[in-house]
N, CA, C and O atoms as a GROMACS GRO file, in nm:
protein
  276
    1UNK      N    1   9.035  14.360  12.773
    1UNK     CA    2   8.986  14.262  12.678
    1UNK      C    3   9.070  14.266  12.550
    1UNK      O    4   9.107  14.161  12.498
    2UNK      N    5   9.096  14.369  12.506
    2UNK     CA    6   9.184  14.423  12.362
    2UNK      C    7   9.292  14.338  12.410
    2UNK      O    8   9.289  14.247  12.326
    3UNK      N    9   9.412  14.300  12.515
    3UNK     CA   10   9.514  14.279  12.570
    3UNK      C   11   9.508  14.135  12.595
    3UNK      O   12   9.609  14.070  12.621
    4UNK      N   13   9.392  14.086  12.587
    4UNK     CA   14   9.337  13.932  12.616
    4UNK      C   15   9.330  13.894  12.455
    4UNK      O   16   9.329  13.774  12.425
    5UNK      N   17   9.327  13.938  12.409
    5UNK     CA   18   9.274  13.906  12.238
    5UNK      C   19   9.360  13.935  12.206
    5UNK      O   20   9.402  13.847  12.131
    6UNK      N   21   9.474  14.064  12.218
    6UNK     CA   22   9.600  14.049  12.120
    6UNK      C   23   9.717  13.920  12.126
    6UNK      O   24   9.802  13.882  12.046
    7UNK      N   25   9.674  13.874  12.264
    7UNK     CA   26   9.747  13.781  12.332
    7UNK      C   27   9.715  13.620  12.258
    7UNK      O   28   9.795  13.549  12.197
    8UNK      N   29   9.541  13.591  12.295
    8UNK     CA   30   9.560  13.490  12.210
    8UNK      C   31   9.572  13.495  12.065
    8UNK      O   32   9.588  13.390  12.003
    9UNK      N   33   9.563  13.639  11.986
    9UNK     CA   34   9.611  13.570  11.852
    9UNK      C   35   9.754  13.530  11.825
    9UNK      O   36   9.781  13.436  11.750
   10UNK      N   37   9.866  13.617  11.901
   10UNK     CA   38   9.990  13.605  11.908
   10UNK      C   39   9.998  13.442  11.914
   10UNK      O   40  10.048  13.369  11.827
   11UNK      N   41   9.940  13.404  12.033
   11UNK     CA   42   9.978  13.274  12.052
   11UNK      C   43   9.933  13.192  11.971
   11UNK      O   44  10.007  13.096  11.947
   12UNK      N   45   9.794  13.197  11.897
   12UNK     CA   46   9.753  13.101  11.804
   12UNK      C   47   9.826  13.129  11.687
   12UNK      O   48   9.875  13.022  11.650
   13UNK      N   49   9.854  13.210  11.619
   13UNK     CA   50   9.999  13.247  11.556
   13UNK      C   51  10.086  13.173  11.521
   13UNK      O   52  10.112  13.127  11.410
   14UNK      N   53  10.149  13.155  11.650
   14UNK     CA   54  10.303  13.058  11.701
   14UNK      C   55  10.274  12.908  11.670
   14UNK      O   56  10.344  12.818  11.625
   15UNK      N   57  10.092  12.916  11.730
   15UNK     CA   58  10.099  12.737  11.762
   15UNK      C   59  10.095  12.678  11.560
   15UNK      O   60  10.154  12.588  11.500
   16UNK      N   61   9.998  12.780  11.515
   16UNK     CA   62  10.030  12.748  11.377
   16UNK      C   63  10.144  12.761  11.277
   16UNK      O   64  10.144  12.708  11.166
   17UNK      N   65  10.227  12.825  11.320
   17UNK     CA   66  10.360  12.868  11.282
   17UNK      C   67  10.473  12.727  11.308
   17UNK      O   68  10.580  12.710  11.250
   18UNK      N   69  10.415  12.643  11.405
   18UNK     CA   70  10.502  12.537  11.452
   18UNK      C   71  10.460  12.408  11.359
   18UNK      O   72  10.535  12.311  11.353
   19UNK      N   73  10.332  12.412  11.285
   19UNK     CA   74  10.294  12.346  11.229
   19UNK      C   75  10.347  12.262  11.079
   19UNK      O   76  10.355  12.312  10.967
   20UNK      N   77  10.366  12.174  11.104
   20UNK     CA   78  10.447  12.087  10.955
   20UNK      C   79  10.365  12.010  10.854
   20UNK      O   80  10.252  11.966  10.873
   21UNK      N   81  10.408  12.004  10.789
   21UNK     CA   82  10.346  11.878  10.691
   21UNK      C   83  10.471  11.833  10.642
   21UNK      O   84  10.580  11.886  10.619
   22UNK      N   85  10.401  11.669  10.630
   22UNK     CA   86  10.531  11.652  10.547
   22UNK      C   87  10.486  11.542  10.453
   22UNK      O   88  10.382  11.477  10.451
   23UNK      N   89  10.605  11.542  10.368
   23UNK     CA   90  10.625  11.478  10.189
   23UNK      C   91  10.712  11.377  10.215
   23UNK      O   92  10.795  11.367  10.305
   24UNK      N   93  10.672  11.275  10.094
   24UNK     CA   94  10.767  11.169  10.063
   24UNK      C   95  10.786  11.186   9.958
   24UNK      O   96  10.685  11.187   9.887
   25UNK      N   97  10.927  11.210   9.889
   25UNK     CA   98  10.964  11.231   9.778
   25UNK      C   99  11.003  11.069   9.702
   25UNK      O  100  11.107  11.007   9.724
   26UNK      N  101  10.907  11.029   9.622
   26UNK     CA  102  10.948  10.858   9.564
   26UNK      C  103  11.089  10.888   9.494
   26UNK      O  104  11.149  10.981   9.440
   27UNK      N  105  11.100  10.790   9.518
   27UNK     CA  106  11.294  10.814   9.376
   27UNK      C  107  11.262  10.596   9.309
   27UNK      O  108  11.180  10.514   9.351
   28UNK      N  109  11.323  10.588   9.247
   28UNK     CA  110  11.394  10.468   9.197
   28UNK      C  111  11.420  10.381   9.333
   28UNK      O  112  11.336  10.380   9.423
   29UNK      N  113  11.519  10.322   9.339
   29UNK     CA  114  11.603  10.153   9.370
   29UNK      C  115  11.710  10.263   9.456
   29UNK      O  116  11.721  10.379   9.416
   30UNK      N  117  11.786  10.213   9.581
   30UNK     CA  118  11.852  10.320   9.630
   30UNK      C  119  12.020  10.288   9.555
   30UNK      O  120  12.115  10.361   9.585
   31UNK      N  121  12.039  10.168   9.456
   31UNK     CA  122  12.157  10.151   9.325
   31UNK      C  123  12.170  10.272   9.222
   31UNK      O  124  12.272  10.299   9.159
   32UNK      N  125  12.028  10.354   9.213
   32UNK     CA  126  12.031  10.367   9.105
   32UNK      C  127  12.070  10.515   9.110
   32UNK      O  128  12.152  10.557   9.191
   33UNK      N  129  11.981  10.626   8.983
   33UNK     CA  130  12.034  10.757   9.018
   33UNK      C  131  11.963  10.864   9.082
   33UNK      O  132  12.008  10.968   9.130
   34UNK      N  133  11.806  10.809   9.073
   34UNK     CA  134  11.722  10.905   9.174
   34UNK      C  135  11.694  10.876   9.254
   34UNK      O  136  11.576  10.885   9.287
   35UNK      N  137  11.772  10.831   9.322
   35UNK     CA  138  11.767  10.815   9.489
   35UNK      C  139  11.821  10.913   9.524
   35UNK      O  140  11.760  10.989   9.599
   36UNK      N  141  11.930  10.939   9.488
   36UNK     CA  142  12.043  11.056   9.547
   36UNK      C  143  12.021  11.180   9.540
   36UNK      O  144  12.072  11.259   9.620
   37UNK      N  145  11.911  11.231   9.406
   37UNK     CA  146  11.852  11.369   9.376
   37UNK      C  147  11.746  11.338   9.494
   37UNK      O  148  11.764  11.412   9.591
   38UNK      N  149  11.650  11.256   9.506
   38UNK     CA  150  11.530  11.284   9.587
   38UNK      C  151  11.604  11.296   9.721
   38UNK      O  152  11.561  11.385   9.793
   39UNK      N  153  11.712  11.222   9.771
   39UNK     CA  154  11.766  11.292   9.881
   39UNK      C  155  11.833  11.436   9.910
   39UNK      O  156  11.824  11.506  10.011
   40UNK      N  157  11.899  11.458   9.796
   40UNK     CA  158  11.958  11.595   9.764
   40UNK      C  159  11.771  11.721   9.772
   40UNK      O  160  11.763  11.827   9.834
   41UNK      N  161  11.668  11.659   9.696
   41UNK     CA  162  11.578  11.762   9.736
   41UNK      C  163  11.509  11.756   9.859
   41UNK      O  164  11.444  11.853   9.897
   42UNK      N  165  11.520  11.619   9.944
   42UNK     CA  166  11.450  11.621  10.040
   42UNK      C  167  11.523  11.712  10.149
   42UNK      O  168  11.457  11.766  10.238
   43UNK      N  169  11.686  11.732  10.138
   43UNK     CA  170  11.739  11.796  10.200
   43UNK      C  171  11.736  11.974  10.156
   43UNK      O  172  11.740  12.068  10.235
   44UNK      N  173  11.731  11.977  10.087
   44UNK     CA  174  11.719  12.129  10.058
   44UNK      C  175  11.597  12.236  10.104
   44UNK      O  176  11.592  12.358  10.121
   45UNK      N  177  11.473  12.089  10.119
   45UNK     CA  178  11.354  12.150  10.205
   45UNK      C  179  11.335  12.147  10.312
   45UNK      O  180  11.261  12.224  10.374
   46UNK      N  181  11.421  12.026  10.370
   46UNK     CA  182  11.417  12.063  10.514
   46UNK      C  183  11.492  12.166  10.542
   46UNK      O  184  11.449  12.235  10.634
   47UNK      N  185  11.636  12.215  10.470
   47UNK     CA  186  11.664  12.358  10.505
   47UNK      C  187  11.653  12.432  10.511
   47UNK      O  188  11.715  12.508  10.584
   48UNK      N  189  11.509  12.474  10.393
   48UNK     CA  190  11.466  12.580  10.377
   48UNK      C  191  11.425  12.636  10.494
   48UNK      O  192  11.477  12.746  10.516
   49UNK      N  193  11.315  12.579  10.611
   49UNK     CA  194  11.244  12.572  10.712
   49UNK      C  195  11.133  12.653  10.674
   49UNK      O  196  11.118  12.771  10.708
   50UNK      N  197  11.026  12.562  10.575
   50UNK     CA  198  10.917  12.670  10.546
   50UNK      C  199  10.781  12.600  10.590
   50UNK      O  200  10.662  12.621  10.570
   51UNK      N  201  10.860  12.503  10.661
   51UNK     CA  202  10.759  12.444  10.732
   51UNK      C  203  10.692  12.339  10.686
   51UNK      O  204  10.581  12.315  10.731
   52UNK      N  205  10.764  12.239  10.562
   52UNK     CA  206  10.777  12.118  10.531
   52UNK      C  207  10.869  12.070  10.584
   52UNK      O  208  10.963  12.137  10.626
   53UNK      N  209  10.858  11.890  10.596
   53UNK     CA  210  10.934  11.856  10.630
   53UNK      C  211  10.933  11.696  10.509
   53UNK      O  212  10.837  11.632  10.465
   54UNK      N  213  11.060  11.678  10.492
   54UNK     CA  214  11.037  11.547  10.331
   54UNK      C  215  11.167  11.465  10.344
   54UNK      O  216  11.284  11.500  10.363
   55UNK      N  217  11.113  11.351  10.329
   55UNK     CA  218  11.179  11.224  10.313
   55UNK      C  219  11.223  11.153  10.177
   55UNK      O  220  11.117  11.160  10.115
   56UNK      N  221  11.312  11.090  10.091
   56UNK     CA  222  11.308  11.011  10.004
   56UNK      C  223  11.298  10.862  10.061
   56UNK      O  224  11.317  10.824  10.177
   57UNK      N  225  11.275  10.812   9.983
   57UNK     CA  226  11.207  10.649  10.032
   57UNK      C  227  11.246  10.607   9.885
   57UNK      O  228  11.240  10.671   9.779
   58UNK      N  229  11.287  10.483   9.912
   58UNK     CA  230  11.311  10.407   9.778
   58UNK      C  231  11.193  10.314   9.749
   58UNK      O  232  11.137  10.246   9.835
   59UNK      N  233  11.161  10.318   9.625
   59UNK     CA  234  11.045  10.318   9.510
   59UNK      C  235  11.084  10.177   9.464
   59UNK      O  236  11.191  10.119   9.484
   60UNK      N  237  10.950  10.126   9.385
   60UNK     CA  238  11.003  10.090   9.263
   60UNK      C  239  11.019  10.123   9.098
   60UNK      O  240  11.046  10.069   8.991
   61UNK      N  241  10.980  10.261   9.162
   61UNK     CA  242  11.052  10.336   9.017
   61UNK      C  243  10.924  10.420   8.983
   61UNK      O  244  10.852  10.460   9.075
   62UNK      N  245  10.895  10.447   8.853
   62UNK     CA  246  10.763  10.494   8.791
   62UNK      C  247  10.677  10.518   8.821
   62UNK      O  248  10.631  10.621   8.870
   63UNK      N  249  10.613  10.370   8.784
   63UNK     CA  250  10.520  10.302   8.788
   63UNK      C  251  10.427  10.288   8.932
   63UNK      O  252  10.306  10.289   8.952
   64UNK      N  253  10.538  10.278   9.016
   64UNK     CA  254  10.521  10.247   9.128
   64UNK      C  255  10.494  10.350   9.228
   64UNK      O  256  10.436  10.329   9.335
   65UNK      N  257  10.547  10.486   9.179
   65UNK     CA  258  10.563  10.612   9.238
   65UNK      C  259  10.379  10.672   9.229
   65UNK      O  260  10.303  10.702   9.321
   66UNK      N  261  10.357  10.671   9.076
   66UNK     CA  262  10.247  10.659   9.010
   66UNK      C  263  10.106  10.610   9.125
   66UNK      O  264  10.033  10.684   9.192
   67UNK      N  265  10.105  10.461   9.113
   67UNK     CA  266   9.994  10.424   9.193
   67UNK      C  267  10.015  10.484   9.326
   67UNK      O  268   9.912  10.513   9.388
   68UNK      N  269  10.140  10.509   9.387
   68UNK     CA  270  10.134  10.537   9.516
   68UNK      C  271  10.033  10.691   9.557
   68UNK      O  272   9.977  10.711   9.665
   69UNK      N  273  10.033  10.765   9.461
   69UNK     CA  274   9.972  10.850   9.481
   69UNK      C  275   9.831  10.831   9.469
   69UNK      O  276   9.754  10.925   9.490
   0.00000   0.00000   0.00000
């Protein structure tokens, strides 16, 4: 039984370990200049691999970022 139970926690473990969430990072207009940082951070977290996963999406800026939340 001990060997049955070490087993499924291992595995429930893994299955949560595989688990993601993920972000949309708003930026500006994709002309402008935070488009390119929200891509520059969306990439740095997917490298991290901490088990986010994030997108930039072009906005309309502020305001817009604002209500979206």
């Amino acid at each position: 039984m001990r060997k049955f139970l070490l087993i499924l926690s291992a595995a429930l473990f893994g299955a949560f370990s595989l688990a993601q969430e993920f972000i949309t990072i708003g930026s500006g207009s994709t002309t402008g200049v935070y488009f390119p940082v929200a891509t520059g951070m969306a990439k740095l977290v997917n490298d991290a691999g901490v088990g986010l996963r994030a997108n930039a999406r072009s906005t309309g800026g502020s305001v817009a970022n604002i209500n979206a939340i």
